[in-house]
Amino acid sequence: MSALLDAKGISYRGGGRLLVDAVDLSIAGGSFTIVIGPNGAGKSTLLRLLSGELTPAAGEVRLHGELLRSIPPWRLAHSRAVMPQASDLSFPFTVFEVASLGAEGIGRGLSRSDRQRIALDALALADVAHLARRNYQTLSGGERQRVHFARVLAQLQAGRTVETRQVLFLDEPIASLDLKHQLALLETAKSLARDGLAVVAVLHDLQLAAGMADDLVLMQGGLVVARGRPEAVLTPALLAGVFGVDLIPPALPPSPWMLAPDRSRAAGAG
């Protein structure tokens, strides 16, 4: 498949150090790409560069073959949606109003009732339709996360009336969720990828990454050290080198992760 999103040699500095170092990455439509790696590897910074939130100090990012930095914000809003790690709202919006923000000002030929339907459909898909009238500020962290997932789903749906080749960026989208909703959110993302969307997510859970990703990107120290199918990336040697711990990779389909026997016994000895 041809690349929908293409990064060439992108680098970024912050806090006096190189956070992303000369990364090349192409993302095709219809793919679910998951970025993994230890804390400080540059995962979230890479996502922000790919989405256009940050401008690379070197290299370039292209979306639909166009330089990302040259695409007007209104067009970019139709082509990609971003769910960050945390989103704070200081106003007493209802859950429905927060989801509706995703569809406001997005799309072509949509009536007010169309936008309301899009928001309600997104809330249902994120399993928060029953909270539609609740004050967002009264929700738990996991409920708020699902509301923001509904917001980006609404943005994509409204944006599809202008641009059908879209990218969804998810930065640690399951961090606050219980297991049921972790799986549900990732299954929804996987389904969107099967329908042609390009989905790029940052995850810490290696087992879920192994089971969900079409393509894994393993980062360390701002570099992409491996990329490919989960079985090619999640090898004992790579995991030991990057995470500094011996892990037994899961069989595919995934089996539970566990410490290698020698480390497991050592951990239990104390």
PDB file of N, CA and C in Angstrom, residues 41-133:
ATOM      1  N   ALA A  41      11.506   7.103  25.830  1.00  0.00           N
ATOM      2  CA  ALA A  41      12.012   6.608  24.547  1.00  0.00           C
ATOM      3  C   ALA A  41      11.733   7.571  23.400  1.00  0.00           C
ATOM      4  N   GLY A  42      10.765   8.491  23.583  1.00  0.00           N
ATOM      5  CA  GLY A  42      10.410   9.427  22.518  1.00  0.00           C
ATOM      6  C   GLY A  42       9.096   9.096  21.841  1.00  0.00           C
ATOM      7  N   LYS A  43       8.316   8.186  22.414  1.00  0.00           N
ATOM      8  CA  LYS A  43       7.076   7.717  21.781  1.00  0.00           C
ATOM      9  C   LYS A  43       6.062   8.842  21.603  1.00  0.00           C
ATOM     10  N   SER A  44       5.757   9.538  22.693  1.00  0.00           N
ATOM     11  CA  SER A  44       4.748  10.607  22.624  1.00  0.00           C
ATOM     12  C   SER A  44       5.230  11.772  21.773  1.00  0.00           C
ATOM     13  N   THR A  45       6.522  12.079  21.852  1.00  0.00           N
ATOM     14  CA  THR A  45       7.068  13.151  21.021  1.00  0.00           C
ATOM     15  C   THR A  45       6.954  12.789  19.546  1.00  0.00           C
ATOM     16  N   LEU A  46       7.230  11.533  19.208  1.00  0.00           N
ATOM     17  CA  LEU A  46       7.073  11.096  17.824  1.00  0.00           C
ATOM     18  C   LEU A  46       5.637  11.261  17.367  1.00  0.00           C
ATOM     19  N   LEU A  47       4.689  10.880  18.224  1.00  0.00           N
ATOM     20  CA  LEU A  47       3.275  11.006  17.863  1.00  0.00           C
ATOM     21  C   LEU A  47       2.909  12.468  17.622  1.00  0.00           C
ATOM     22  N   ARG A  48       3.426  13.356  18.456  1.00  0.00           N
ATOM     23  CA  ARG A  48       3.125  14.784  18.304  1.00  0.00           C
ATOM     24  C   ARG A  48       3.750  15.363  17.037  1.00  0.00           C
ATOM     25  N   LEU A  49       4.883  14.840  16.627  1.00  0.00           N
ATOM     26  CA  LEU A  49       5.501  15.260  15.365  1.00  0.00           C
ATOM     27  C   LEU A  49       4.688  14.763  14.177  1.00  0.00           C
ATOM     28  N   LEU A  50       4.241  13.509  14.250  1.00  0.00           N
ATOM     29  CA  LEU A  50       3.472  12.929  13.145  1.00  0.00           C
ATOM     30  C   LEU A  50       2.104  13.590  12.986  1.00  0.00           C
ATOM     31  N   SER A  51       1.538  14.041  14.108  1.00  0.00           N
ATOM     32  CA  SER A  51       0.200  14.648  14.048  1.00  0.00           C
ATOM     33  C   SER A  51       0.239  16.130  13.694  1.00  0.00           C
ATOM     34  N   GLY A  52       1.422  16.729  13.748  1.00  0.00           N
ATOM     35  CA  GLY A  52       1.539  18.148  13.420  1.00  0.00           C
ATOM     36  C   GLY A  52       1.497  19.054  14.627  1.00  0.00           C
ATOM     37  N   GLU A  53       1.389  18.487  15.834  1.00  0.00           N
ATOM     38  CA  GLU A  53       1.391  19.321  17.034  1.00  0.00           C
ATOM     39  C   GLU A  53       2.755  19.946  17.262  1.00  0.00           C
ATOM     40  N   LEU A  54       3.818  19.226  16.925  1.00  0.00           N
ATOM     41  CA  LEU A  54       5.180  19.735  16.991  1.00  0.00           C
ATOM     42  C   LEU A  54       5.768  19.795  15.592  1.00  0.00           C
ATOM     43  N   THR A  55       6.679  20.736  15.382  1.00  0.00           N
ATOM     44  CA  THR A  55       7.379  20.847  14.102  1.00  0.00           C
ATOM     45  C   THR A  55       8.783  20.275  14.262  1.00  0.00           C
ATOM     46  N   PRO A  56       9.186  19.347  13.414  1.00  0.00           N
ATOM     47  CA  PRO A  56      10.516  18.751  13.563  1.00  0.00           C
ATOM     48  C   PRO A  56      11.623  19.777  13.368  1.00  0.00           C
ATOM     49  N   ALA A  57      12.710  19.599  14.143  1.00  0.00           N
ATOM     50  CA  ALA A  57      13.874  20.461  13.982  1.00  0.00           C
ATOM     51  C   ALA A  57      14.629  20.116  12.705  1.00  0.00           C
ATOM     52  N   ALA A  58      14.483  18.867  12.271  1.00  0.00           N
ATOM     53  CA  ALA A  58      15.087  18.409  11.024  1.00  0.00           C
ATOM     54  C   ALA A  58      14.158  17.363  10.422  1.00  0.00           C
ATOM     55  N   GLY A  59      14.259  17.197   9.107  1.00  0.00           N
ATOM     56  CA  GLY A  59      13.407  16.239   8.422  1.00  0.00           C
ATOM     57  C   GLY A  59      12.033  16.809   8.097  1.00  0.00           C
ATOM     58  N   GLU A  60      11.154  15.948   7.587  1.00  0.00           N
ATOM     59  CA  GLU A  60       9.828  16.403   7.178  1.00  0.00           C
ATOM     60  C   GLU A  60       8.800  15.303   7.360  1.00  0.00           C
ATOM     61  N   VAL A  61       7.542  15.752   7.532  1.00  0.00           N
ATOM     62  CA  VAL A  61       6.402  14.845   7.600  1.00  0.00           C
ATOM     63  C   VAL A  61       5.439  15.235   6.492  1.00  0.00           C
ATOM     64  N   ARG A  62       4.991  14.247   5.732  1.00  0.00           N
ATOM     65  CA  ARG A  62       4.029  14.485   4.671  1.00  0.00           C
ATOM     66  C   ARG A  62       2.756  13.691   4.917  1.00  0.00           C
ATOM     67  N   LEU A  63       1.625  14.325   4.691  1.00  0.00           N
ATOM     68  CA  LEU A  63       0.316  13.698   4.773  1.00  0.00           C
ATOM     69  C   LEU A  63      -0.353  13.848   3.414  1.00  0.00           C
ATOM     70  N   HIS A  64      -0.773  12.732   2.828  1.00  0.00           N
ATOM     71  CA  HIS A  64      -1.309  12.741   1.461  1.00  0.00           C
ATOM     72  C   HIS A  64      -0.304  13.322   0.479  1.00  0.00           C
ATOM     73  N   GLY A  65       0.981  13.177   0.776  1.00  0.00           N
ATOM     74  CA  GLY A  65       2.021  13.682  -0.106  1.00  0.00           C
ATOM     75  C   GLY A  65       2.344  15.143   0.084  1.00  0.00           C
ATOM     76  N   GLU A  66       1.602  15.854   0.934  1.00  0.00           N
ATOM     77  CA  GLU A  66       1.841  17.272   1.189  1.00  0.00           C
ATOM     78  C   GLU A  66       2.623  17.445   2.484  1.00  0.00           C
ATOM     79  N   LEU A  67       3.490  18.456   2.507  1.00  0.00           N
ATOM     80  CA  LEU A  67       4.181  18.772   3.746  1.00  0.00           C
ATOM     81  C   LEU A  67       3.167  19.109   4.826  1.00  0.00           C
ATOM     82  N   LEU A  68       3.297  18.438   5.960  1.00  0.00           N
ATOM     83  CA  LEU A  68       2.320  18.614   7.037  1.00  0.00           C
ATOM     84  C   LEU A  68       2.245  20.064   7.487  1.00  0.00           C
ATOM     85  N   ARG A  69       3.400  20.730   7.565  1.00  0.00           N
ATOM     86  CA  ARG A  69       3.424  22.111   8.070  1.00  0.00           C
ATOM     87  C   ARG A  69       2.750  23.093   7.114  1.00  0.00           C
ATOM     88  N   SER A  70       2.529  22.678   5.866  1.00  0.00           N
ATOM     89  CA  SER A  70       1.902  23.580   4.894  1.00  0.00           C
ATOM     90  C   SER A  70       0.389  23.366   4.776  1.00  0.00           C
ATOM     91  N   ILE A  71      -0.138  22.368   5.459  1.00  0.00           N
ATOM     92  CA  ILE A  71      -1.577  22.086   5.373  1.00  0.00           C
ATOM     93  C   ILE A  71      -2.319  23.005   6.342  1.00  0.00           C
ATOM     94  N   PRO A  72      -3.309  23.754   5.868  1.00  0.00           N
ATOM     95  CA  PRO A  72      -4.046  24.663   6.762  1.00  0.00           C
ATOM     96  C   PRO A  72      -4.736  23.876   7.882  1.00  0.00           C
ATOM     97  N   PRO A  73      -4.856  24.476   9.077  1.00  0.00           N
ATOM     98  CA  PRO A  73      -5.471  23.781  10.208  1.00  0.00           C
ATOM     99  C   PRO A  73      -6.854  23.219   9.912  1.00  0.00           C
ATOM    100  N   TRP A  74      -7.676  23.949   9.128  1.00  0.00           N
ATOM    101  CA  TRP A  74      -9.030  23.462   8.872  1.00  0.00           C
ATOM    102  C   TRP A  74      -9.014  22.167   8.063  1.00  0.00           C
ATOM    103  N   ARG A  75      -8.046  22.060   7.133  1.00  0.00           N
ATOM    104  CA  ARG A  75      -7.938  20.820   6.360  1.00  0.00           C
ATOM    105  C   ARG A  75      -7.366  19.697   7.201  1.00  0.00           C
ATOM    106  N   LEU A  76      -6.404  20.033   8.043  1.00  0.00           N
ATOM    107  CA  LEU A  76      -5.792  19.037   8.909  1.00  0.00           C
ATOM    108  C   LEU A  76      -6.825  18.437   9.857  1.00  0.00           C
ATOM    109  N   ALA A  77      -7.754  19.264  10.312  1.00  0.00           N
ATOM    110  CA  ALA A  77      -8.795  18.788  11.226  1.00  0.00           C
ATOM    111  C   ALA A  77      -9.705  17.759  10.576  1.00  0.00           C
ATOM    112  N   HIS A  78      -9.803  17.776   9.260  1.00  0.00           N
ATOM    113  CA  HIS A  78     -10.614  16.782   8.544  1.00  0.00           C
ATOM    114  C   HIS A  78      -9.829  15.505   8.260  1.00  0.00           C
ATOM    115  N   SER A  79      -8.515  15.610   8.287  1.00  0.00           N
ATOM    116  CA  SER A  79      -7.657  14.485   7.888  1.00  0.00           C
ATOM    117  C   SER A  79      -7.144  13.653   9.055  1.00  0.00           C
ATOM    118  N   ARG A  80      -7.070  14.254  10.221  1.00  0.00           N
ATOM    119  CA  ARG A  80      -6.534  13.496  11.355  1.00  0.00           C
ATOM    120  C   ARG A  80      -7.174  13.964  12.656  1.00  0.00           C
ATOM    121  N   ALA A  81      -7.281  13.026  13.589  1.00  0.00           N
ATOM    122  CA  ALA A  81      -7.790  13.325  14.927  1.00  0.00           C
ATOM    123  C   ALA A  81      -6.780  12.802  15.937  1.00  0.00           C
ATOM    124  N   VAL A  82      -6.668  13.504  17.063  1.00  0.00           N
ATOM    125  CA  VAL A  82      -5.652  13.177  18.063  1.00  0.00           C
ATOM    126  C   VAL A  82      -6.308  13.032  19.432  1.00  0.00           C
ATOM    127  N   MET A  83      -6.037  11.911  20.089  1.00  0.00           N
ATOM    128  CA  MET A  83      -6.458  11.710  21.472  1.00  0.00           C
ATOM    129  C   MET A  83      -5.201  11.699  22.338  1.00  0.00           C
ATOM    130  N   PRO A  84      -4.929  12.792  23.060  1.00  0.00           N
ATOM    131  CA  PRO A  84      -3.695  12.866  23.860  1.00  0.00           C
ATOM    132  C   PRO A  84      -3.809  12.037  25.135  1.00  0.00           C
ATOM    133  N   GLN A  85      -2.703  11.970  25.878  1.00  0.00           N
ATOM    134  CA  GLN A  85      -2.698  11.215  27.133  1.00  0.00           C
ATOM    135  C   GLN A  85      -3.691  11.772  28.130  1.00  0.00           C
ATOM    136  N   ALA A  86      -3.794  13.089  28.195  1.00  0.00           N
ATOM    137  CA  ALA A  86      -4.702  13.720  29.150  1.00  0.00           C
ATOM    138  C   ALA A  86      -5.308  14.960  28.511  1.00  0.00           C
ATOM    139  N   SER A  87      -6.585  15.198  28.807  1.00  0.00           N
ATOM    140  CA  SER A  87      -7.283  16.378  28.295  1.00  0.00           C
ATOM    141  C   SER A  87      -8.059  17.001  29.446  1.00  0.00           C
ATOM    142  N   ASP A  88      -7.710  18.234  29.791  1.00  0.00           N
ATOM    143  CA  ASP A  88      -8.375  18.912  30.898  1.00  0.00           C
ATOM    144  C   ASP A  88      -9.425  19.882  30.365  1.00  0.00           C
ATOM    145  N   LEU A  89     -10.578  19.879  31.007  1.00  0.00           N
ATOM    146  CA  LEU A  89     -11.639  20.827  30.689  1.00  0.00           C
ATOM    147  C   LEU A  89     -12.045  21.532  31.967  1.00  0.00           C
ATOM    148  N   SER A  90     -12.047  22.856  31.923  1.00  0.00           N
ATOM    149  CA  SER A  90     -12.359  23.638  33.125  1.00  0.00           C
ATOM    150  C   SER A  90     -13.800  24.131  33.142  1.00  0.00           C
ATOM    151  N   PHE A  91     -14.562  23.796  32.126  1.00  0.00           N
ATOM    152  CA  PHE A  91     -15.932  24.275  32.040  1.00  0.00           C
ATOM    153  C   PHE A  91     -16.904  23.127  32.321  1.00  0.00           C
ATOM    154  N   PRO A  92     -18.059  23.437  32.883  1.00  0.00           N
ATOM    155  CA  PRO A  92     -19.019  22.390  33.254  1.00  0.00           C
ATOM    156  C   PRO A  92     -19.826  21.866  32.062  1.00  0.00           C
ATOM    157  N   PHE A  93     -19.125  21.354  31.056  1.00  0.00           N
ATOM    158  CA  PHE A  93     -19.803  20.786  29.897  1.00  0.00           C
ATOM    159  C   PHE A  93     -20.427  19.452  30.252  1.00  0.00           C
ATOM    160  N   THR A  94     -21.507  19.124  29.555  1.00  0.00           N
ATOM    161  CA  THR A  94     -22.045  17.774  29.660  1.00  0.00           C
ATOM    162  C   THR A  94     -21.205  16.844  28.782  1.00  0.00           C
ATOM    163  N   VAL A  95     -21.358  15.563  29.028  1.00  0.00           N
ATOM    164  CA  VAL A  95     -20.667  14.561  28.211  1.00  0.00           C
ATOM    165  C   VAL A  95     -21.036  14.726  26.739  1.00  0.00           C
ATOM    166  N   PHE A  96     -22.306  14.950  26.464  1.00  0.00           N
ATOM    167  CA  PHE A  96     -22.746  15.140  25.081  1.00  0.00           C
ATOM    168  C   PHE A  96     -22.071  16.356  24.457  1.00  0.00           C
ATOM    169  N   GLU A  97     -21.946  17.442  25.215  1.00  0.00           N
ATOM    170  CA  GLU A  97     -21.313  18.648  24.679  1.00  0.00           C
ATOM    171  C   GLU A  97     -19.836  18.412  24.373  1.00  0.00           C
ATOM    172  N   VAL A  98     -19.146  17.643  25.209  1.00  0.00           N
ATOM    173  CA  VAL A  98     -17.736  17.355  24.948  1.00  0.00           C
ATOM    174  C   VAL A  98     -17.596  16.546  23.665  1.00  0.00           C
ATOM    175  N   ALA A  99     -18.417  15.519  23.500  1.00  0.00           N
ATOM    176  CA  ALA A  99     -18.359  14.717  22.272  1.00  0.00           C
ATOM    177  C   ALA A  99     -18.713  15.561  21.054  1.00  0.00           C
ATOM    178  N   SER A 100     -19.645  16.487  21.224  1.00  0.00           N
ATOM    179  CA  SER A 100     -20.067  17.338  20.111  1.00  0.00           C
ATOM    180  C   SER A 100     -18.962  18.273  19.643  1.00  0.00           C
ATOM    181  N   LEU A 101     -18.015  18.597  20.543  1.00  0.00           N
ATOM    182  CA  LEU A 101     -16.899  19.457  20.151  1.00  0.00           C
ATOM    183  C   LEU A 101     -16.135  18.866  18.974  1.00  0.00           C
ATOM    184  N   GLY A 102     -16.092  17.530  18.904  1.00  0.00           N
ATOM    185  CA  GLY A 102     -15.371  16.890  17.810  1.00  0.00           C
ATOM    186  C   GLY A 102     -15.962  17.180  16.449  1.00  0.00           C
ATOM    187  N   ALA A 103     -17.281  17.365  16.397  1.00  0.00           N
ATOM    188  CA  ALA A 103     -17.953  17.572  15.109  1.00  0.00           C
ATOM    189  C   ALA A 103     -18.226  19.039  14.803  1.00  0.00           C
ATOM    190  N   GLU A 104     -17.965  19.929  15.763  1.00  0.00           N
ATOM    191  CA  GLU A 104     -18.246  21.345  15.530  1.00  0.00           C
ATOM    192  C   GLU A 104     -17.270  21.933  14.519  1.00  0.00           C
ATOM    193  N   GLY A 105     -17.812  22.585  13.513  1.00  0.00           N
ATOM    194  CA  GLY A 105     -16.981  23.236  12.509  1.00  0.00           C
ATOM    195  C   GLY A 105     -16.268  22.282  11.582  1.00  0.00           C
ATOM    196  N   ILE A 106     -16.564  21.003  11.666  1.00  0.00           N
ATOM    197  CA  ILE A 106     -15.933  19.984  10.832  1.00  0.00           C
ATOM    198  C   ILE A 106     -16.965  19.439   9.855  1.00  0.00           C
ATOM    199  N   GLY A 107     -16.523  19.186   8.629  1.00  0.00           N
ATOM    200  CA  GLY A 107     -17.405  18.531   7.670  1.00  0.00           C
ATOM    201  C   GLY A 107     -18.098  19.497   6.731  1.00  0.00           C
ATOM    202  N   ARG A 108     -18.763  18.898   5.772  1.00  0.00           N
ATOM    203  CA  ARG A 108     -19.463  19.684   4.746  1.00  0.00           C
ATOM    204  C   ARG A 108     -20.867  19.117   4.558  1.00  0.00           C
ATOM    205  N   GLY A 109     -21.843  20.011   4.474  1.00  0.00           N
ATOM    206  CA  GLY A 109     -23.214  19.589   4.216  1.00  0.00           C
ATOM    207  C   GLY A 109     -23.901  18.922   5.381  1.00  0.00           C
ATOM    208  N   LEU A 110     -23.427  19.184   6.600  1.00  0.00           N
ATOM    209  CA  LEU A 110     -24.012  18.567   7.783  1.00  0.00           C
ATOM    210  C   LEU A 110     -24.931  19.557   8.493  1.00  0.00           C
ATOM    211  N   SER A 111     -26.139  19.121   8.799  1.00  0.00           N
ATOM    212  CA  SER A 111     -27.072  19.943   9.554  1.00  0.00           C
ATOM    213  C   SER A 111     -26.788  19.815  11.047  1.00  0.00           C
ATOM    214  N   ARG A 112     -27.467  20.629  11.846  1.00  0.00           N
ATOM    215  CA  ARG A 112     -27.299  20.529  13.294  1.00  0.00           C
ATOM    216  C   ARG A 112     -27.702  19.146  13.791  1.00  0.00           C
ATOM    217  N   SER A 113     -28.788  18.620  13.257  1.00  0.00           N
ATOM    218  CA  SER A 113     -29.233  17.286  13.681  1.00  0.00           C
ATOM    219  C   SER A 113     -28.232  16.210  13.242  1.00  0.00           C
ATOM    220  N   ASP A 114     -27.595  16.400  12.080  1.00  0.00           N
ATOM    221  CA  ASP A 114     -26.552  15.458  11.635  1.00  0.00           C
ATOM    222  C   ASP A 114     -25.404  15.429  12.646  1.00  0.00           C
ATOM    223  N   ARG A 115     -24.985  16.607  13.092  1.00  0.00           N
ATOM    224  CA  ARG A 115     -23.868  16.684  14.030  1.00  0.00           C
ATOM    225  C   ARG A 115     -24.249  16.074  15.389  1.00  0.00           C
ATOM    226  N   GLN A 116     -25.483  16.293  15.802  1.00  0.00           N
ATOM    227  CA  GLN A 116     -25.937  15.689  17.051  1.00  0.00           C
ATOM    228  C   GLN A 116     -25.962  14.169  16.943  1.00  0.00           C
ATOM    229  N   ARG A 117     -26.412  13.664  15.803  1.00  0.00           N
ATOM    230  CA  ARG A 117     -26.445  12.213  15.601  1.00  0.00           C
ATOM    231  C   ARG A 117     -25.032  11.637  15.608  1.00  0.00           C
ATOM    232  N   ILE A 118     -24.097  12.339  14.959  1.00  0.00           N
ATOM    233  CA  ILE A 118     -22.707  11.884  14.942  1.00  0.00           C
ATOM    234  C   ILE A 118     -22.161  11.793  16.366  1.00  0.00           C
ATOM    235  N   ALA A 119     -22.431  12.812  17.184  1.00  0.00           N
ATOM    236  CA  ALA A 119     -21.954  12.812  18.571  1.00  0.00           C
ATOM    237  C   ALA A 119     -22.573  11.667  19.368  1.00  0.00           C
ATOM    238  N   LEU A 120     -23.867  11.446  19.196  1.00  0.00           N
ATOM    239  CA  LEU A 120     -24.535  10.368  19.928  1.00  0.00           C
ATOM    240  C   LEU A 120     -24.031   9.001  19.492  1.00  0.00           C
ATOM    241  N   ASP A 121     -23.811   8.828  18.197  1.00  0.00           N
ATOM    242  CA  ASP A 121     -23.268   7.559  17.702  1.00  0.00           C
ATOM    243  C   ASP A 121     -21.874   7.304  18.272  1.00  0.00           C
ATOM    244  N   ALA A 122     -21.062   8.374  18.352  1.00  0.00           N
ATOM    245  CA  ALA A 122     -19.708   8.236  18.885  1.00  0.00           C
ATOM    246  C   ALA A 122     -19.742   7.879  20.367  1.00  0.00           C
ATOM    247  N   LEU A 123     -20.648   8.491  21.120  1.00  0.00           N
ATOM    248  CA  LEU A 123     -20.792   8.166  22.537  1.00  0.00           C
ATOM    249  C   LEU A 123     -21.184   6.703  22.723  1.00  0.00           C
ATOM    250  N   ALA A 124     -22.070   6.217  21.863  1.00  0.00           N
ATOM    251  CA  ALA A 124     -22.476   4.818  21.949  1.00  0.00           C
ATOM    252  C   ALA A 124     -21.308   3.896  21.641  1.00  0.00           C
ATOM    253  N   LEU A 125     -20.519   4.239  20.642  1.00  0.00           N
ATOM    254  CA  LEU A 125     -19.382   3.404  20.260  1.00  0.00           C
ATOM    255  C   LEU A 125     -18.335   3.369  21.371  1.00  0.00           C
ATOM    256  N   ALA A 126     -18.208   4.454  22.110  1.00  0.00           N
ATOM    257  CA  ALA A 126     -17.258   4.519  23.218  1.00  0.00           C
ATOM    258  C   ALA A 126     -17.868   4.040  24.537  1.00  0.00           C
ATOM    259  N   ASP A 127     -19.103   3.563  24.513  1.00  0.00           N
ATOM    260  CA  ASP A 127     -19.807   3.036  25.683  1.00  0.00           C
ATOM    261  C   ASP A 127     -19.982   4.080  26.779  1.00  0.00           C
ATOM    262  N   VAL A 128     -20.330   5.301  26.376  1.00  0.00           N
ATOM    263  CA  VAL A 128     -20.641   6.344  27.354  1.00  0.00           C
ATOM    264  C   VAL A 128     -21.934   7.077  26.993  1.00  0.00           C
ATOM    265  N   ALA A 129     -22.767   6.491  26.136  1.00  0.00           N
ATOM    266  CA  ALA A 129     -24.022   7.139  25.760  1.00  0.00           C
ATOM    267  C   ALA A 129     -24.929   7.327  26.974  1.00  0.00           C
ATOM    268  N   HIS A 130     -24.848   6.409  27.935  1.00  0.00           N
ATOM    269  CA  HIS A 130     -25.696   6.502  29.137  1.00  0.00           C
ATOM    270  C   HIS A 130     -25.272   7.662  30.038  1.00  0.00           C
ATOM    271  N   LEU A 131     -24.119   8.264  29.767  1.00  0.00           N
ATOM    272  CA  LEU A 131     -23.630   9.381  30.563  1.00  0.00           C
ATOM    273  C   LEU A 131     -23.841  10.721  29.857  1.00  0.00           C
ATOM    274  N   ALA A 132     -24.575  10.729  28.759  1.00  0.00           N
ATOM    275  CA  ALA A 132     -24.650  11.904  27.887  1.00  0.00           C
ATOM    276  C   ALA A 132     -25.029  13.192  28.613  1.00  0.00           C
ATOM    277  N   ARG A 133     -25.898  13.105  29.612  1.00  0.00           N
ATOM    278  CA  ARG A 133     -26.360  14.318  30.303  1.00  0.00           C
ATOM    279  C   ARG A 133     -25.543  14.645  31.548  1.00  0.00           C
TER     280      ARG A 133
END
